[in-house]
Short mmCIF file of C-alpha atoms and ligand atoms in Angstrom, two decimals:
data_model
loop_
_atom_site.label_atom_id
_atom_site.label_comp_id
_atom_site.label_asym_id
_atom_site.label_seq_id
_atom_site.Cartn_x
_atom_site.Cartn_y
_atom_site.Cartn_z
CA UNK A 802 235.81 -145.27 -36.76
CA UNK A 803 232.81 -143.00 -36.15
CA UNK A 804 229.98 -144.88 -34.79
CA UNK A 805 226.28 -143.63 -34.78
CA UNK A 806 224.61 -144.91 -31.63
CA UNK A 807 220.90 -145.59 -31.74
CA UNK A 808 218.82 -146.89 -28.63
CA UNK A 809 215.20 -147.53 -27.89
CA UNK A 810 213.72 -146.63 -31.26
CA UNK A 811 210.47 -148.24 -30.25
CA UNK A 812 208.79 -148.40 -33.54
CA UNK A 813 208.91 -144.58 -33.93
CA UNK A 814 209.58 -144.14 -37.58
CA UNK A 815 209.13 -140.28 -37.37
CA UNK A 816 211.83 -139.93 -34.73
CA UNK A 817 214.14 -142.26 -36.52
CA UNK A 818 213.85 -140.40 -39.70
CA UNK A 819 214.67 -137.07 -37.99
CA UNK A 820 217.73 -138.72 -36.34
CA UNK A 821 218.96 -139.98 -39.76
CA UNK A 822 218.49 -136.45 -41.29
CA UNK A 823 220.30 -134.85 -38.37
CA UNK A 824 223.19 -137.53 -38.58
CA UNK A 825 224.19 -137.33 -42.35
CA UNK A 826 226.05 -140.32 -43.82
CA UNK A 827 229.22 -138.28 -44.01
CA UNK A 828 229.34 -137.96 -40.18
CA UNK A 829 229.63 -141.58 -39.30
CA UNK A 830 231.08 -144.91 -40.58
CA UNK A 831 228.91 -147.65 -38.97
CA UNK A 832 225.84 -147.91 -36.79
CA UNK A 833 225.25 -149.66 -33.36
CA UNK A 834 221.67 -150.26 -32.02
CA UNK A 835 221.34 -150.88 -28.26
CA UNK A 836 217.90 -152.67 -28.44
CA UNK A 837 214.14 -151.96 -28.27
CA UNK A 838 213.66 -151.42 -31.92
CA UNK A 839 210.01 -152.16 -31.44
CA UNK A 840 207.28 -151.93 -28.97
CA UNK A 841 205.07 -148.92 -27.89
CA UNK A 842 205.31 -147.21 -31.39
CA UNK A 843 203.12 -148.00 -34.50
CA UNK A 844 205.75 -148.77 -37.21
CA UNK A 845 207.71 -151.77 -36.06
CA UNK A 846 208.32 -153.15 -39.60
CA UNK A 847 209.30 -149.79 -41.01
CA UNK A 848 211.83 -149.40 -38.21
CA UNK A 849 213.32 -152.77 -38.58
CA UNK A 850 213.57 -152.17 -42.36
CA UNK A 851 215.36 -148.95 -41.86
CA UNK A 852 217.83 -150.49 -39.35
CA UNK A 853 218.51 -153.24 -41.86
CA UNK A 854 219.07 -150.76 -44.74
CA UNK A 855 221.80 -149.03 -42.52
CA UNK A 856 223.80 -152.36 -42.54
CA UNK A 857 224.47 -151.86 -38.89
CA UNK A 858 227.75 -153.07 -37.28
CA UNK A 859 225.95 -154.60 -34.33
CA UNK A 860 222.42 -154.71 -33.07
CA UNK A 861 221.51 -156.29 -29.73
CA UNK A 862 217.97 -157.15 -28.46
CA UNK A 863 215.94 -155.30 -25.81
CA UNK A 864 213.20 -156.55 -23.55
CA UNK A 865 210.60 -155.29 -25.90
CA UNK A 866 212.22 -156.97 -28.83
CA UNK A 867 212.06 -160.28 -26.89
CA UNK A 868 208.48 -159.71 -25.92
CA UNK A 869 207.36 -158.74 -29.50
CA UNK A 870 208.85 -161.87 -31.04
CA UNK A 871 207.59 -164.22 -28.47
CA UNK A 872 210.89 -165.09 -26.57
CA UNK A 873 209.31 -163.78 -23.33
CA UNK A 874 205.61 -163.42 -22.51
CA UNK A 875 205.69 -159.82 -21.38
CA UNK A 876 204.38 -160.96 -17.87
CA UNK A 877 206.80 -158.58 -16.32
CA UNK A 878 205.36 -155.64 -18.21
CA UNK A 879 202.65 -153.25 -17.19
CA UNK A 880 199.33 -153.77 -19.08
CA UNK A 881 199.99 -150.89 -21.60
CA UNK A 882 203.36 -152.25 -22.55
CA UNK A 883 202.05 -155.80 -22.60
CA UNK A 884 199.07 -154.80 -24.97
CA UNK A 885 201.57 -152.93 -27.13
CA UNK A 886 203.75 -156.01 -27.28
CA UNK A 887 200.82 -158.15 -28.33
CA UNK A 888 199.87 -155.57 -30.98
CA UNK A 889 203.47 -155.53 -32.19
CA UNK A 890 203.66 -159.38 -32.40
CA UNK A 891 200.65 -159.38 -34.70
CA UNK A 892 201.91 -156.45 -36.74
CA UNK A 893 205.24 -157.82 -37.51
CA UNK A 894 205.92 -159.77 -40.74
CA UNK A 895 207.13 -163.29 -40.08
CA UNK A 896 210.65 -162.39 -41.44
CA UNK A 897 210.88 -159.27 -39.02
CA UNK A 898 209.73 -161.40 -36.08
CA UNK A 899 212.36 -163.90 -36.94
CA UNK A 900 215.05 -161.10 -37.24
CA UNK A 901 214.15 -160.10 -33.68
CA UNK A 902 214.28 -163.60 -32.34
CA UNK A 903 217.97 -163.99 -33.83
CA UNK A 904 219.21 -160.69 -32.17
CA UNK A 905 221.96 -161.41 -29.74
CA UNK A 906 221.78 -160.61 -26.06
CA UNK A 907 224.19 -158.02 -24.67
CA UNK A 908 226.66 -157.26 -23.47
CA UNK A 909 228.60 -157.34 -26.74
CA UNK A 910 232.15 -156.18 -27.29
CA UNK A 911 232.67 -153.97 -30.27
CA UNK A 912 236.44 -153.59 -30.07
CA UNK A 913 239.00 -153.52 -27.23
CA UNK A 914 237.79 -150.13 -25.95
CA UNK A 915 233.83 -150.39 -26.38
CA UNK A 916 231.02 -152.66 -25.42
CA UNK A 917 227.24 -152.20 -25.63
CA UNK A 918 224.40 -153.58 -23.61
CA UNK A 919 220.58 -152.94 -23.48
CA UNK A 920 219.97 -152.74 -19.61
CA UNK A 921 223.37 -153.48 -17.89
CA UNK A 922 226.53 -155.45 -18.65
CA UNK A 923 225.58 -157.90 -15.79
CA UNK A 924 221.91 -158.27 -16.80
CA UNK A 925 220.60 -157.27 -20.12
CA UNK A 926 217.10 -156.40 -18.47
CA UNK A 927 218.44 -154.40 -15.48
CA UNK A 928 217.59 -150.64 -15.18
CA UNK A 929 220.59 -148.42 -14.26
CA UNK A 930 219.10 -145.44 -12.68
CA UNK A 931 221.55 -144.31 -9.96
CA UNK A 932 225.16 -144.21 -9.03
CA UNK A 933 225.19 -147.53 -7.01
CA UNK A 934 223.87 -149.38 -10.08
CA UNK A 935 226.26 -147.48 -12.29
CA UNK A 936 229.11 -148.57 -10.05
CA UNK A 937 227.93 -152.21 -10.23
CA UNK A 938 227.83 -151.88 -14.01
CA UNK A 939 231.11 -150.27 -14.21
CA UNK A 940 232.58 -153.16 -12.22
CA UNK A 941 231.08 -155.59 -14.70
CA UNK A 942 232.16 -153.75 -17.86
CA UNK A 943 234.92 -155.23 -19.75
CA UNK A 944 235.74 -152.11 -21.75
CA UNK A 945 236.61 -148.52 -20.79
CA UNK A 946 233.41 -147.29 -22.53
CA UNK A 947 230.14 -149.19 -21.98
CA UNK A 948 227.05 -147.84 -23.86
CA UNK A 949 223.63 -148.90 -22.49
CA UNK A 950 219.93 -148.04 -23.05
CA UNK A 951 216.62 -149.24 -21.46
CA UNK A 952 216.01 -146.35 -19.13
CA UNK A 953 215.39 -143.81 -22.01
CA UNK A 954 217.33 -141.18 -20.13
CA UNK A 955 220.55 -139.87 -21.46
CA UNK A 956 223.23 -139.95 -18.71
CA UNK A 957 227.07 -140.15 -18.44
CA UNK A 958 228.67 -141.85 -15.60
CA UNK A 959 232.43 -141.67 -15.11
CA UNK A 960 234.82 -143.55 -12.93
CA UNK A 961 238.20 -141.89 -12.10
CA UNK A 962 239.71 -144.64 -10.00
CA UNK A 963 238.59 -143.31 -6.77
CA UNK A 964 234.81 -142.56 -7.14
CA UNK A 965 232.04 -142.95 -9.64
CA UNK A 966 229.82 -139.91 -10.43
CA UNK A 967 226.93 -139.20 -12.85
CA UNK A 968 227.40 -136.18 -15.13
CA UNK A 969 223.80 -135.90 -16.29
CA UNK A 970 223.53 -133.83 -19.48
CA UNK A 971 221.11 -131.02 -19.37
CA UNK A 972 218.37 -130.68 -21.91
CA UNK A 973 220.65 -129.03 -24.45
CA UNK A 974 220.91 -129.78 -28.09
CA UNK A 975 224.48 -131.20 -27.94
CA UNK A 976 226.71 -132.54 -25.16
CA UNK A 977 230.37 -133.26 -26.24
CA UNK A 978 232.53 -135.44 -24.00
CA UNK A 979 236.13 -135.87 -24.42
CA UNK A 980 237.08 -139.27 -22.91
CA UNK A 981 240.06 -138.94 -20.65
CA UNK A 982 242.69 -141.63 -20.91
CA UNK A 983 242.62 -143.94 -17.82
CA UNK A 984 239.03 -143.14 -16.94
CA UNK A 985 236.01 -145.44 -17.46
CA UNK A 986 232.60 -144.49 -18.72
CA UNK A 987 229.11 -145.82 -18.73
CA UNK A 988 226.88 -143.79 -21.17
CA UNK A 989 223.29 -144.02 -22.10
CA UNK A 990 222.60 -141.94 -25.33
CA UNK A 991 218.96 -141.61 -24.57
CA UNK A 992 216.03 -142.92 -26.56
CA UNK A 993 215.32 -142.23 -30.17
CA UNK A 994 211.64 -143.14 -30.15
CA UNK A 995 210.34 -142.57 -26.56
CA UNK A 996 212.40 -140.08 -24.59
CA UNK A 997 211.78 -139.92 -20.91
CA UNK A 998 213.79 -137.04 -19.36
CA UNK A 999 211.21 -134.41 -19.89
CA UNK A 1000 212.55 -133.45 -23.24
CA UNK A 1001 210.44 -134.82 -26.12
CA UNK A 1002 213.21 -134.50 -28.78
CA UNK A 1003 214.73 -137.70 -30.21
CA UNK A 1004 218.11 -138.57 -28.63
CA UNK A 1005 221.08 -140.41 -30.23
CA UNK A 1006 224.93 -140.11 -29.96
CA UNK A 1007 227.95 -140.27 -32.15
CA UNK A 1008 231.19 -141.76 -30.88
CA UNK A 1009 234.50 -141.08 -32.56
CA UNK A 1010 236.64 -143.82 -31.39
CA UNK A 1011 239.88 -142.37 -32.89
CA UNK A 1012 239.50 -139.01 -31.24
CA UNK A 1013 237.84 -140.47 -28.12
CA UNK A 1014 234.98 -137.98 -28.35
CA UNK A 1015 231.37 -139.04 -27.55
CA UNK A 1016 228.59 -136.54 -28.69
CA UNK A 1017 225.08 -136.79 -27.17
CA UNK A 1018 222.51 -134.95 -29.32
CA UNK A 1019 218.78 -134.18 -29.39
CA UNK A 1020 216.64 -133.40 -32.47
CA UNK A 1021 213.16 -132.45 -32.93
CA UNK A 1022 210.66 -134.62 -34.88
CA UNK A 1023 207.16 -134.41 -35.81
CA UNK A 1024 205.62 -135.85 -32.60
CA UNK A 1025 201.99 -135.30 -33.86
CA UNK A 1026 202.76 -137.58 -36.81
CA UNK A 1027 203.91 -140.47 -34.46
CA UNK A 1028 200.85 -139.77 -32.29
CA UNK A 1029 198.47 -139.95 -35.19
CA UNK A 1030 200.05 -143.42 -36.26
CA UNK A 1031 199.54 -144.69 -32.63
CA UNK A 1032 195.84 -143.55 -32.55
CA UNK A 1033 195.14 -144.94 -36.00
CA UNK A 1034 196.79 -148.38 -34.89
CA UNK A 1035 194.51 -148.58 -32.02
CA UNK A 1036 197.36 -148.66 -29.55
CA UNK A 1037 196.81 -147.24 -25.95
CA UNK A 1038 196.41 -143.53 -26.33
CA UNK A 1039 198.69 -142.96 -23.32
CA UNK A 1040 201.64 -144.05 -25.57
CA UNK A 1041 200.91 -141.14 -27.79
CA UNK A 1042 200.44 -138.62 -25.08
CA UNK A 1043 203.71 -139.42 -23.28
CA UNK A 1044 205.64 -138.65 -26.62
CA UNK A 1045 204.64 -135.03 -26.32
CA UNK A 1046 205.88 -134.82 -22.64
CA UNK A 1047 209.06 -136.78 -23.14
CA UNK A 1048 207.95 -138.92 -20.21
ZN1 LIG B 1996 213.00 -149.31 -24.22
#
């Protein structure tokens, strides 16, 4: 099965549409979403409706999904993220708010080789930014491949039995990784809707479970359009500016 992996869409419908155009239906069988469908961006309802239209295999919740539907109060957010969460809560239709409320927490096993989580397999809200945290996550992972999101930074960690190392993909359009039998992997595909590794292009991945090949990709999208929506919605302007910087 070939899986299209989407993470951290963050209500950015322009980025999501560009990803779907770059990943035509013939290239994947099912979709996985690693959380944070909403928050920051101006089109939470449109993004949820597009995700539902994909009939995804699995969707797990992110911290912004929890805050937007009221499961958490966003008290651990900075003031910009909190004001975006409040705006999102009010903008969501009751049906979409209820949909977010029902999303399961990660980690979630997809099959006997793959699991997904938002932050880390030991804590859905934990940020994995370095090798020590990645090692903890690899210890906790129940499958040879664990996909995570939350940091918005595409990265591949590999455990070869002796050591763990981060193979950080450069800002290239495509990174293809052939998973070696016997090794374990922890991979962040990057963020669709708010990339933070200095590259403003939307990020996503495709995993071919039969071939054991994971492809991380970037695609340009109309950033100005997403910014225009954020300004028009009255969301904090910095949320628009950061999209152009990929920060
Ligand atoms: Zn996020």
